[in-house]
PDB file of C-alpha atoms (C1' of nucleotides) in Angstrom:
ATOM      1  CA  UNK A   3       5.350   6.434  14.655  1.00  0.00           C
ATOM      2  CA  UNK A   4       6.951   6.648  11.483  1.00  0.00           C
ATOM      3  CA  UNK A   5       4.225   6.969   8.663  1.00  0.00           C
ATOM      4  CA  UNK A   6       5.211   3.382   6.873  1.00  0.00           C
ATOM      5  CA  UNK A   7       5.543   1.067   9.767  1.00  0.00           C
ATOM      6  CA  UNK A   8       3.282  -1.496   9.765  1.00  0.00           C
ATOM      7  CA  UNK A   9       3.391  -4.285  12.330  1.00  0.00           C
ATOM      8  CA  UNK A  10       2.372  -8.013  11.910  1.00  0.00           C
ATOM      9  CA  UNK A  11      -1.087  -8.031  12.016  1.00  0.00           C
ATOM     10  CA  UNK A  12      -1.189  -4.443  10.269  1.00  0.00           C
ATOM     11  CA  UNK A  13       0.873  -5.663   7.161  1.00  0.00           C
ATOM     12  CA  UNK A  14      -1.552  -8.717   6.584  1.00  0.00           C
ATOM     13  CA  UNK A  15      -4.796  -6.768   6.883  1.00  0.00           C
ATOM     14  CA  UNK A  16      -2.893  -4.008   4.793  1.00  0.00           C
ATOM     15  CA  UNK A  17      -2.147  -6.844   2.303  1.00  0.00           C
ATOM     16  CA  UNK A  18      -5.820  -7.938   1.469  1.00  0.00           C
ATOM     17  CA  UNK A  19      -6.444  -4.308   0.635  1.00  0.00           C
ATOM     18  CA  UNK A  20      -4.066  -3.978  -1.662  1.00  0.00           C
ATOM     19  CA  UNK A  21      -4.836  -7.064  -3.446  1.00  0.00           C
ATOM     20  CA  UNK A  22      -8.387  -5.848  -3.786  1.00  0.00           C
ATOM     21  CA  UNK A  23      -8.921  -1.982  -3.404  1.00  0.00           C
ATOM     22  CA  UNK A  24     -10.927  -0.217  -3.835  1.00  0.00           C
ATOM     23  CA  UNK A  25     -12.869  -2.764  -1.244  1.00  0.00           C
ATOM     24  CA  UNK A  26     -16.335  -2.550   0.089  1.00  0.00           C
ATOM     25  CA  UNK A  27     -15.853  -2.508   4.218  1.00  0.00           C
ATOM     26  CA  UNK A  28     -18.280  -4.791   4.506  1.00  0.00           C
ATOM     27  CA  UNK A  29     -16.663  -7.438   2.232  1.00  0.00           C
ATOM     28  CA  UNK A  30     -13.442  -6.434   3.879  1.00  0.00           C
ATOM     29  CA  UNK A  31     -15.071  -7.777   7.069  1.00  0.00           C
ATOM     30  CA  UNK A  32     -15.748 -10.910   5.221  1.00  0.00           C
ATOM     31  CA  UNK A  33     -12.288 -11.837   3.827  1.00  0.00           C
ATOM     32  CA  UNK A  34     -10.567 -10.885   7.190  1.00  0.00           C
ATOM     33  CA  UNK A  35     -12.611 -13.384   8.816  1.00  0.00           C
ATOM     34  CA  UNK A  36     -11.792 -15.872   6.343  1.00  0.00           C
ATOM     35  CA  UNK A  37      -7.840 -15.415   5.710  1.00  0.00           C
ATOM     36  CA  UNK A  38      -6.983 -13.610   9.070  1.00  0.00           C
ATOM     37  CA  UNK A  39      -9.692 -15.183  11.556  1.00  0.00           C
ATOM     38  CA  UNK A  40     -11.004 -11.794  12.527  1.00  0.00           C
ATOM     39  CA  UNK A  41     -14.173 -10.886  14.262  1.00  0.00           C
ATOM     40  CA  UNK A  42     -15.781  -7.763  12.743  1.00  0.00           C
ATOM     41  CA  UNK A  43     -14.993  -5.370  15.283  1.00  0.00           C
ATOM     42  CA  UNK A  44     -11.166  -6.161  15.011  1.00  0.00           C
ATOM     43  CA  UNK A  45     -11.129  -5.181  11.015  1.00  0.00           C
ATOM     44  CA  UNK A  46     -12.568  -2.228  12.068  1.00  0.00           C
ATOM     45  CA  UNK A  47     -10.622  -1.301  14.776  1.00  0.00           C
ATOM     46  CA  UNK A  48      -7.531  -2.194  12.803  1.00  0.00           C
ATOM     47  CA  UNK A  49      -8.814   0.075   9.861  1.00  0.00           C
ATOM     48  CA  UNK A  50      -9.817   3.295  11.952  1.00  0.00           C
ATOM     49  CA  UNK A  51      -6.104   3.077  13.188  1.00  0.00           C
ATOM     50  CA  UNK A  52      -4.603   2.810   9.811  1.00  0.00           C
ATOM     51  CA  UNK A  53      -7.355   5.620   8.737  1.00  0.00           C
ATOM     52  CA  UNK A  54      -6.081   7.724  11.534  1.00  0.00           C
ATOM     53  CA  UNK A  55      -2.322   6.979  10.574  1.00  0.00           C
ATOM     54  CA  UNK A  56      -3.051   7.806   7.173  1.00  0.00           C
ATOM     55  CA  UNK A  57      -2.248   4.693   5.350  1.00  0.00           C
ATOM     56  CA  UNK A  58      -5.494   3.791   4.769  1.00  0.00           C
ATOM     57  CA  UNK A  59      -8.886   5.543   3.656  1.00  0.00           C
ATOM     58  CA  UNK A  60     -12.225   4.399   4.030  1.00  0.00           C
ATOM     59  CA  UNK A  61     -15.250   6.774   2.259  1.00  0.00           C
ATOM     60  CA  UNK A  62     -18.383   5.490   2.299  1.00  0.00           C
ATOM     61  CA  UNK A  63     -17.501   2.324   2.801  1.00  0.00           C
ATOM     62  CA  UNK A  64     -15.163   1.817   0.281  1.00  0.00           C
ATOM     63  CA  UNK A  65     -11.534   1.089   1.478  1.00  0.00           C
ATOM     64  CA  UNK A  66      -8.358   2.192  -0.699  1.00  0.00           C
ATOM     65  CA  UNK A  67      -4.573   2.575   0.294  1.00  0.00           C
ATOM     66  CA  UNK A  68      -3.372   6.125   0.643  1.00  0.00           C
ATOM     67  CA  UNK A  69       0.306   4.427   0.956  1.00  0.00           C
ATOM     68  CA  UNK A  70       1.105   1.743  -1.396  1.00  0.00           C
ATOM     69  CA  UNK A  71       2.698  -1.721  -0.856  1.00  0.00           C
ATOM     70  CA  UNK A  72       5.769  -0.669  -2.530  1.00  0.00           C
ATOM     71  CA  UNK A  73       6.151   2.606   0.203  1.00  0.00           C
ATOM     72  CA  UNK A  74       6.193  -0.365   2.704  1.00  0.00           C
ATOM     73  CA  UNK A  75       8.262  -2.231   1.167  1.00  0.00           C
ATOM     74  CA  UNK A  76      11.027   0.580   0.574  1.00  0.00           C
ATOM     75  CA  UNK A  77      10.515   1.487   3.921  1.00  0.00           C
ATOM     76  CA  UNK A  78      11.064  -2.076   5.288  1.00  0.00           C
ATOM     77  CA  UNK A  79      13.907  -2.817   3.553  1.00  0.00           C
ATOM     78  CA  UNK A  80      15.619   0.169   4.053  1.00  0.00           C
ATOM     79  CA  UNK A  81      14.640  -0.275   7.890  1.00  0.00           C
ATOM     80  CA  UNK A  82      16.044  -4.108   8.224  1.00  0.00           C
ATOM     81  CA  UNK A  83      19.426  -2.689   6.133  1.00  0.00           C
ATOM     82  CA  UNK A  84      20.081  -0.320   8.688  1.00  0.00           C
ATOM     83  CA  UNK A  85      19.076  -2.201  12.295  1.00  0.00           C
ATOM     84  CA  UNK A  86      20.921  -5.273  11.636  1.00  0.00           C
ATOM     85  CA  UNK A  87      24.007  -4.355   8.653  1.00  0.00           C
ATOM     86  CA  UNK A  88      25.090  -0.839   9.749  1.00  0.00           C
ATOM     87  CA  UNK A  89      23.249   0.540   6.597  1.00  0.00           C
ATOM     88  CA  UNK A  90      25.326  -1.234   4.043  1.00  0.00           C
ATOM     89  CA  UNK A  91      23.779  -3.472   1.205  1.00  0.00           C
ATOM     90  CA  UNK A  92      26.811  -5.536   0.616  1.00  0.00           C
ATOM     91  CA  UNK A  93      26.490  -6.682   4.005  1.00  0.00           C
ATOM     92  CA  UNK A  94      22.746  -7.689   3.971  1.00  0.00           C
ATOM     93  CA  UNK A  95      23.585  -9.402   0.719  1.00  0.00           C
ATOM     94  CA  UNK A  96      26.253 -11.272   1.938  1.00  0.00           C
ATOM     95  CA  UNK A  97      24.534 -12.728   4.998  1.00  0.00           C
ATOM     96  CA  UNK A  98      21.196 -13.509   2.815  1.00  0.00           C
ATOM     97  CA  UNK A  99      22.912 -15.517   0.424  1.00  0.00           C
ATOM     98  CA  UNK A 100      25.289 -16.782   2.903  1.00  0.00           C
ATOM     99  CA  UNK A 101      25.646 -20.564   1.956  1.00  0.00           C
ATOM    100  CA  UNK A 102      23.211 -20.385  -0.594  1.00  0.00           C
ATOM    101  CA  UNK A 103      23.600 -21.271  -4.078  1.00  0.00           C
ATOM    102  CA  UNK A 104      21.673 -19.450  -7.203  1.00  0.00           C
ATOM    103  CA  UNK A 105      21.748 -20.375 -10.493  1.00  0.00           C
ATOM    104  CA  UNK A 106      23.147 -18.485 -13.447  1.00  0.00           C
ATOM    105  CA  UNK A 107      19.912 -17.122 -14.103  1.00  0.00           C
ATOM    106  CA  UNK A 108      18.747 -16.022 -10.924  1.00  0.00           C
ATOM    107  CA  UNK A 109      22.179 -14.173 -10.904  1.00  0.00           C
ATOM    108  CA  UNK A 110      21.595 -12.383 -14.285  1.00  0.00           C
ATOM    109  CA  UNK A 111      18.178 -11.040 -12.931  1.00  0.00           C
ATOM    110  CA  UNK A 112      19.897  -9.693  -9.726  1.00  0.00           C
ATOM    111  CA  UNK A 113      22.827  -8.088 -11.650  1.00  0.00           C
ATOM    112  CA  UNK A 114      20.705  -6.484 -13.960  1.00  0.00           C
ATOM    113  CA  UNK A 115      18.800  -4.755 -11.127  1.00  0.00           C
ATOM    114  CA  UNK A 116      21.680  -3.270  -9.786  1.00  0.00           C
ATOM    115  CA  UNK A 117      22.669  -2.006 -13.127  1.00  0.00           C
ATOM    116  CA  UNK A 118      19.799   0.053 -13.332  1.00  0.00           C
ATOM    117  CA  UNK A 119      20.481   1.922 -10.149  1.00  0.00           C
ATOM    118  CA  UNK A 120      24.104   2.990 -11.333  1.00  0.00           C
ATOM    119  CA  UNK A 121      24.021   6.473 -12.267  1.00  0.00           C
TER     120      UNK A 121
ATOM    121  CA  UNK B   6      10.417 -18.816  19.385  1.00  0.00           C
ATOM    122  CA  UNK B   7      13.004 -19.309  16.721  1.00  0.00           C
ATOM    123  CA  UNK B   8      16.105 -19.678  17.965  1.00  0.00           C
ATOM    124  CA  UNK B   9      17.796 -16.424  15.794  1.00  0.00           C
ATOM    125  CA  UNK B  10      15.100 -14.043  16.656  1.00  0.00           C
ATOM    126  CA  UNK B  11      15.923 -11.235  18.598  1.00  0.00           C
ATOM    127  CA  UNK B  12      13.865  -8.710  19.844  1.00  0.00           C
ATOM    128  CA  UNK B  13      14.907  -4.719  19.306  1.00  0.00           C
ATOM    129  CA  UNK B  14      16.013  -4.253  22.983  1.00  0.00           C
ATOM    130  CA  UNK B  15      17.965  -7.846  22.893  1.00  0.00           C
ATOM    131  CA  UNK B  16      19.903  -7.107  19.583  1.00  0.00           C
ATOM    132  CA  UNK B  17      21.124  -4.222  20.826  1.00  0.00           C
ATOM    133  CA  UNK B  18      22.462  -6.044  23.865  1.00  0.00           C
ATOM    134  CA  UNK B  19      23.898  -8.969  22.243  1.00  0.00           C
ATOM    135  CA  UNK B  20      25.567  -6.304  20.075  1.00  0.00           C
ATOM    136  CA  UNK B  21      27.595  -4.890  23.002  1.00  0.00           C
ATOM    137  CA  UNK B  22      28.562  -8.726  23.721  1.00  0.00           C
ATOM    138  CA  UNK B  23      29.361  -9.452  20.202  1.00  0.00           C
ATOM    139  CA  UNK B  24      31.607  -6.681  19.859  1.00  0.00           C
ATOM    140  CA  UNK B  25      33.391  -7.228  23.181  1.00  0.00           C
ATOM    141  CA  UNK B  26      33.338 -10.891  24.346  1.00  0.00           C
ATOM    142  CA  UNK B  27      34.020 -12.278  25.928  1.00  0.00           C
ATOM    143  CA  UNK B  28      33.296  -9.672  28.573  1.00  0.00           C
ATOM    144  CA  UNK B  29      32.683  -9.853  32.324  1.00  0.00           C
ATOM    145  CA  UNK B  30      29.367  -9.327  33.752  1.00  0.00           C
ATOM    146  CA  UNK B  31      29.614  -6.298  36.262  1.00  0.00           C
ATOM    147  CA  UNK B  32      31.626  -4.497  33.252  1.00  0.00           C
ATOM    148  CA  UNK B  33      28.855  -5.545  30.879  1.00  0.00           C
ATOM    149  CA  UNK B  34      26.128  -3.728  33.295  1.00  0.00           C
ATOM    150  CA  UNK B  35      28.558  -1.262  33.179  1.00  0.00           C
ATOM    151  CA  UNK B  36      28.503  -0.640  29.034  1.00  0.00           C
ATOM    152  CA  UNK B  37      24.400  -0.972  29.300  1.00  0.00           C
ATOM    153  CA  UNK B  38      24.340   1.587  31.640  1.00  0.00           C
ATOM    154  CA  UNK B  39      26.496   3.368  29.503  1.00  0.00           C
ATOM    155  CA  UNK B  40      25.307   2.800  25.820  1.00  0.00           C
ATOM    156  CA  UNK B  41      21.632   1.858  26.414  1.00  0.00           C
ATOM    157  CA  UNK B  42      20.772   3.493  29.690  1.00  0.00           C
ATOM    158  CA  UNK B  43      20.129   0.231  31.515  1.00  0.00           C
ATOM    159  CA  UNK B  44      19.990  -0.285  35.158  1.00  0.00           C
ATOM    160  CA  UNK B  45      21.992  -3.416  36.455  1.00  0.00           C
ATOM    161  CA  UNK B  46      18.791  -5.465  37.140  1.00  0.00           C
ATOM    162  CA  UNK B  47      17.649  -4.514  33.469  1.00  0.00           C
ATOM    163  CA  UNK B  48      21.211  -5.967  32.212  1.00  0.00           C
ATOM    164  CA  UNK B  49      20.817  -9.047  34.415  1.00  0.00           C
ATOM    165  CA  UNK B  50      17.232  -9.831  33.223  1.00  0.00           C
ATOM    166  CA  UNK B  51      17.916  -9.830  29.913  1.00  0.00           C
ATOM    167  CA  UNK B  52      21.295 -11.919  30.381  1.00  0.00           C
ATOM    168  CA  UNK B  53      19.620 -14.455  32.015  1.00  0.00           C
ATOM    169  CA  UNK B  54      16.625 -15.002  29.211  1.00  0.00           C
ATOM    170  CA  UNK B  55      18.789 -14.915  26.438  1.00  0.00           C
ATOM    171  CA  UNK B  56      20.902 -17.435  28.299  1.00  0.00           C
ATOM    172  CA  UNK B  57      17.894 -19.679  28.869  1.00  0.00           C
ATOM    173  CA  UNK B  58      17.434 -19.370  25.252  1.00  0.00           C
ATOM    174  CA  UNK B  59      20.648 -20.831  24.517  1.00  0.00           C
ATOM    175  CA  UNK B  60      22.229 -17.424  22.561  1.00  0.00           C
ATOM    176  CA  UNK B  61      24.496 -16.616  25.278  1.00  0.00           C
ATOM    177  CA  UNK B  62      26.260 -18.155  27.874  1.00  0.00           C
ATOM    178  CA  UNK B  63      27.525 -16.606  31.433  1.00  0.00           C
ATOM    179  CA  UNK B  64      30.324 -19.090  33.339  1.00  0.00           C
ATOM    180  CA  UNK B  65      31.857 -17.163  36.317  1.00  0.00           C
ATOM    181  CA  UNK B  66      30.768 -13.712  35.462  1.00  0.00           C
ATOM    182  CA  UNK B  67      32.524 -14.583  31.845  1.00  0.00           C
ATOM    183  CA  UNK B  68      29.882 -13.363  29.175  1.00  0.00           C
ATOM    184  CA  UNK B  69      30.223 -14.996  25.939  1.00  0.00           C
ATOM    185  CA  UNK B  70      27.567 -15.832  22.707  1.00  0.00           C
ATOM    186  CA  UNK B  71      26.787 -19.111  21.674  1.00  0.00           C
ATOM    187  CA  UNK B  72      24.651 -17.646  18.229  1.00  0.00           C
ATOM    188  CA  UNK B  73      26.961 -15.570  16.429  1.00  0.00           C
ATOM    189  CA  UNK B  74      26.249 -12.400  14.671  1.00  0.00           C
ATOM    190  CA  UNK B  75      26.196 -13.632  11.694  1.00  0.00           C
ATOM    191  CA  UNK B  76      23.573 -16.224  12.571  1.00  0.00           C
ATOM    192  CA  UNK B  77      21.424 -13.651  13.613  1.00  0.00           C
ATOM    193  CA  UNK B  78      21.988 -10.997  10.389  1.00  0.00           C
ATOM    194  CA  UNK B  79      20.925 -14.217   8.053  1.00  0.00           C
ATOM    195  CA  UNK B  80      17.697 -15.281  10.080  1.00  0.00           C
ATOM    196  CA  UNK B  81      17.081 -11.754   9.911  1.00  0.00           C
ATOM    197  CA  UNK B  82      17.478 -11.035   6.125  1.00  0.00           C
ATOM    198  CA  UNK B  83      15.794 -13.971   5.498  1.00  0.00           C
ATOM    199  CA  UNK B  84      12.531 -12.952   7.750  1.00  0.00           C
ATOM    200  CA  UNK B  85      12.368 -10.031   5.983  1.00  0.00           C
ATOM    201  CA  UNK B  86      12.360 -11.275   2.373  1.00  0.00           C
ATOM    202  CA  UNK B  87      10.195 -13.915   3.412  1.00  0.00           C
ATOM    203  CA  UNK B  88       7.150 -11.439   5.322  1.00  0.00           C
ATOM    204  CA  UNK B  89       7.740  -8.778   2.993  1.00  0.00           C
ATOM    205  CA  UNK B  90       9.131  -9.681  -0.399  1.00  0.00           C
ATOM    206  CA  UNK B  91       7.325 -13.250  -0.983  1.00  0.00           C
ATOM    207  CA  UNK B  92      10.541 -14.851   0.047  1.00  0.00           C
ATOM    208  CA  UNK B  93      11.639 -12.766  -3.640  1.00  0.00           C
ATOM    209  CA  UNK B  94      15.631 -11.548  -3.450  1.00  0.00           C
ATOM    210  CA  UNK B  95      14.891  -9.628  -6.768  1.00  0.00           C
ATOM    211  CA  UNK B  96      11.834  -7.956  -5.154  1.00  0.00           C
ATOM    212  CA  UNK B  97      13.988  -6.774  -1.915  1.00  0.00           C
ATOM    213  CA  UNK B  98      16.396  -5.489  -3.916  1.00  0.00           C
ATOM    214  CA  UNK B  99      14.034  -3.444  -6.667  1.00  0.00           C
ATOM    215  CA  UNK B 100      12.678  -2.134  -3.782  1.00  0.00           C
ATOM    216  CA  UNK B 101      15.612  -1.030  -1.725  1.00  0.00           C
ATOM    217  CA  UNK B 102      17.511   0.771  -4.576  1.00  0.00           C
ATOM    218  CA  UNK B 103      14.193   2.101  -5.620  1.00  0.00           C
ATOM    219  CA  UNK B 104      14.708   5.647  -6.749  1.00  0.00           C
ATOM    220  CA  UNK B 105      18.514   5.753  -5.063  1.00  0.00           C
ATOM    221  CA  UNK B 106      21.835   5.610  -7.165  1.00  0.00           C
ATOM    222  CA  UNK B 107      24.837   3.673  -6.467  1.00  0.00           C
ATOM    223  CA  UNK B 108      28.339   4.448  -8.055  1.00  0.00           C
ATOM    224  CA  UNK B 109      29.892   2.302 -10.082  1.00  0.00           C
ATOM    225  CA  UNK B 110      32.057   1.165  -7.826  1.00  0.00           C
ATOM    226  CA  UNK B 111      29.628  -0.387  -5.390  1.00  0.00           C
ATOM    227  CA  UNK B 112      27.761  -1.985  -8.031  1.00  0.00           C
ATOM    228  CA  UNK B 113      30.647  -3.950  -8.602  1.00  0.00           C
ATOM    229  CA  UNK B 114      31.067  -4.825  -4.852  1.00  0.00           C
ATOM    230  CA  UNK B 115      27.401  -6.284  -4.694  1.00  0.00           C
ATOM    231  CA  UNK B 116      27.973  -7.663  -8.099  1.00  0.00           C
ATOM    232  CA  UNK B 117      30.953  -9.614  -6.765  1.00  0.00           C
ATOM    233  CA  UNK B 118      28.681 -11.045  -4.048  1.00  0.00           C
ATOM    234  CA  UNK B 119      26.115 -12.692  -6.529  1.00  0.00           C
ATOM    235  CA  UNK B 120      28.873 -13.534  -8.348  1.00  0.00           C
ATOM    236  CA  UNK B 121      29.945 -15.985  -5.186  1.00  0.00           C
ATOM    237  CA  UNK B 122      26.779 -17.220  -4.754  1.00  0.00           C
ATOM    238  CA  UNK B 123      26.979 -18.904  -8.229  1.00  0.00           C
ATOM    239  CA  UNK B 124      26.268 -22.826  -8.294  1.00  0.00           C
TER     240      UNK B 124
ATOM    241  C1'  DG C  23      32.837  -7.023  62.602  1.00  0.00           C
ATOM    242  C1'  DA C  24      31.109  -3.313  59.832  1.00  0.00           C
ATOM    243  C1'  DA C  25      31.201  -2.045  55.213  1.00  0.00           C
ATOM    244  C1'  DG C  26      31.513  -1.897  50.456  1.00  0.00           C
ATOM    245  C1'  DA C  27      32.481  -4.200  46.164  1.00  0.00           C
ATOM    246  C1'  DT C  28      30.896  -8.041  43.271  1.00  0.00           C
ATOM    247  C1'  DG C  29      27.166 -11.109  41.236  1.00  0.00           C
ATOM    248  C1'  DG C  30      23.455 -12.440  40.701  1.00  0.00           C
ATOM    249  C1'  DT C  31      17.778 -13.439  41.490  1.00  0.00           C
ATOM    250  C1'  DT C  32      12.677 -12.841  42.599  1.00  0.00           C
ATOM    251  C1'  DT C  33       8.664 -10.424  41.518  1.00  0.00           C
ATOM    252  C1'  DA C  34       6.893  -6.521  39.722  1.00  0.00           C
ATOM    253  C1'  DT C  35       5.225  -2.326  36.361  1.00  0.00           C
ATOM    254  C1'  DC C  36       4.330  -0.121  32.499  1.00  0.00           C
ATOM    255  C1'  DA C  37       3.202   0.112  27.218  1.00  0.00           C
ATOM    256  C1'  DC C  38       1.531  -1.390  23.709  1.00  0.00           C
ATOM    257  C1'  DG C  39       0.001  -4.864  19.707  1.00  0.00           C
ATOM    258  C1'  DA C  40      -3.947  -7.996  19.043  1.00  0.00           C
ATOM    259  C1'  DT C  41      -8.424  -8.805  19.499  1.00  0.00           C
ATOM    260  C1'  DA C  42     -12.944  -8.770  19.980  1.00  0.00           C
ATOM    261  C1'  DG C  43     -17.943  -8.028  22.861  1.00  0.00           C
ATOM    262  C1'  DA C  44     -21.500  -4.798  23.138  1.00  0.00           C
ATOM    263  C1'  DC C  45     -23.610  -1.400  21.479  1.00  0.00           C
ATOM    264  C1'  DT C  46     -25.137   2.268  18.094  1.00  0.00           C
ATOM    265  C1'  DC C  47     -27.764   3.905  14.461  1.00  0.00           C
ATOM    266  C1'  DA C  48     -29.748   4.392   9.596  1.00  0.00           C
ATOM    267  C1'  DA C  49     -32.201   2.603   5.481  1.00  0.00           C
ATOM    268  C1'  DG C  50     -34.707  -1.077   3.318  1.00  0.00           C
ATOM    269  C1'  DA C  51     -37.819  -4.910   3.713  1.00  0.00           C
ATOM    270  C1'  DT C  52     -41.905  -6.940   5.511  1.00  0.00           C
TER     271       DT C  52
ATOM    272  C1'  DA D   1     -44.165  -0.283  13.338  1.00  0.00           C
ATOM    273  C1'  DT D   2     -41.310  -3.863  13.512  1.00  0.00           C
ATOM    274  C1'  DC D   3     -37.047  -6.779  11.945  1.00  0.00           C
ATOM    275  C1'  DT D   4     -33.093  -7.171   9.670  1.00  0.00           C
ATOM    276  C1'  DT D   5     -28.942  -6.003   7.792  1.00  0.00           C
ATOM    277  C1'  DG D   6     -24.807  -2.611   6.881  1.00  0.00           C
ATOM    278  C1'  DA D   7     -21.515   0.084   8.769  1.00  0.00           C
ATOM    279  C1'  DG D   8     -19.318   1.398  12.210  1.00  0.00           C
ATOM    280  C1'  DT D   9     -18.276   2.865  17.387  1.00  0.00           C
ATOM    281  C1'  DC D  10     -16.675   2.279  22.559  1.00  0.00           C
ATOM    282  C1'  DT D  11     -14.414   0.005  25.411  1.00  0.00           C
ATOM    283  C1'  DA D  12     -12.238  -3.492  27.265  1.00  0.00           C
ATOM    284  C1'  DT D  13      -9.085  -7.541  27.672  1.00  0.00           C
ATOM    285  C1'  DC D  14      -4.588 -10.365  27.520  1.00  0.00           C
ATOM    286  C1'  DG D  15      -0.144 -11.212  26.280  1.00  0.00           C
ATOM    287  C1'  DT D  16       4.484  -9.883  26.246  1.00  0.00           C
ATOM    288  C1'  DG D  17       8.634  -7.033  25.437  1.00  0.00           C
ATOM    289  C1'  DA D  18      10.949  -3.352  27.887  1.00  0.00           C
ATOM    290  C1'  DT D  19      12.494  -1.916  32.222  1.00  0.00           C
ATOM    291  C1'  DA D  20      13.383  -1.613  36.651  1.00  0.00           C
ATOM    292  C1'  DA D  21      13.084  -1.842  42.633  1.00  0.00           C
ATOM    293  C1'  DA D  22      14.280  -4.615  46.293  1.00  0.00           C
ATOM    294  C1'  DC D  23      16.694  -8.297  47.855  1.00  0.00           C
ATOM    295  C1'  DC D  24      20.455 -11.715  48.638  1.00  0.00           C
ATOM    296  C1'  DA D  25      24.915 -14.047  49.423  1.00  0.00           C
ATOM    297  C1'  DT D  26      29.706 -13.902  48.794  1.00  0.00           C
ATOM    298  C1'  DC D  27      34.067 -12.035  49.698  1.00  0.00           C
ATOM    299  C1'  DT D  28      37.526  -8.443  50.745  1.00  0.00           C
ATOM    300  C1'  DT D  29      39.171  -4.845  53.399  1.00  0.00           C
ATOM    301  C1'  DC D  30      39.993  -1.987  57.504  1.00  0.00           C
TER     302       DC D  30
END
DNA sequence: GAAGATGGTTTATCACGATAGACTCAAGAT
DNA sequence: ATCTTGAGTCTATCGTGATAAACCATCTTC
């Protein structure tokens, strides 16, 4: 398994940690019950799995992340472009924008981001 | 199930059809064996499933697509931006580009695509 | 009319992601 | 010494995507 690949449930779970770290494990159990409807054992099961995969860390009941949200996002964005768009960002953009219209201001923001990546 | 959601194996399968349609079903079995390592029954199982979901069509052993690659791509691109980037294309772009550098020419192409979507 | 092709269907197995029940164990509180 | 609470493990169930074995019907060809 690639290190950064998170399944849907795992991603939602990790999001709670990213939004609150460091977070006490019992508190995490509480939040998962509230936000995801999970039982305590579910939380611990998933937590342990992600710890074993080197994505999270649980030390003395203090849960933190080793892999950051940005890392996973970078992986996700690359994966989808790779899988469905032949690795081509232009193809992705074309598909995403499709018939949708954006404002001049939004376009400016996007162009800015692109500009910053030019060698 | 959303109409456009294809699982990994389904996507690869559909790709063979998109690349070759209309394609005779026996010929499709041959290609799936060659490209995906599938047995005949596997091909027919998946084919039937996608036909039932209104994505493909099999008439007198001639297989064609009802949903096009572009439709699925649009869905995929939107889904990932929704799921992992809060629906924000700028966030997606930032993550994708990351540390990567692109050429002036590539940037031009991207900006062109963006320009065409401005209201 | 037996022997292949062609074009399928039915039913099953297997892996694995998602979820949880039952249990343990140490540390305070009573 | 019991009771409770915090912290965590072990084992199991369930759904479902991925894959296939076995079987069937029709048509051609020898």
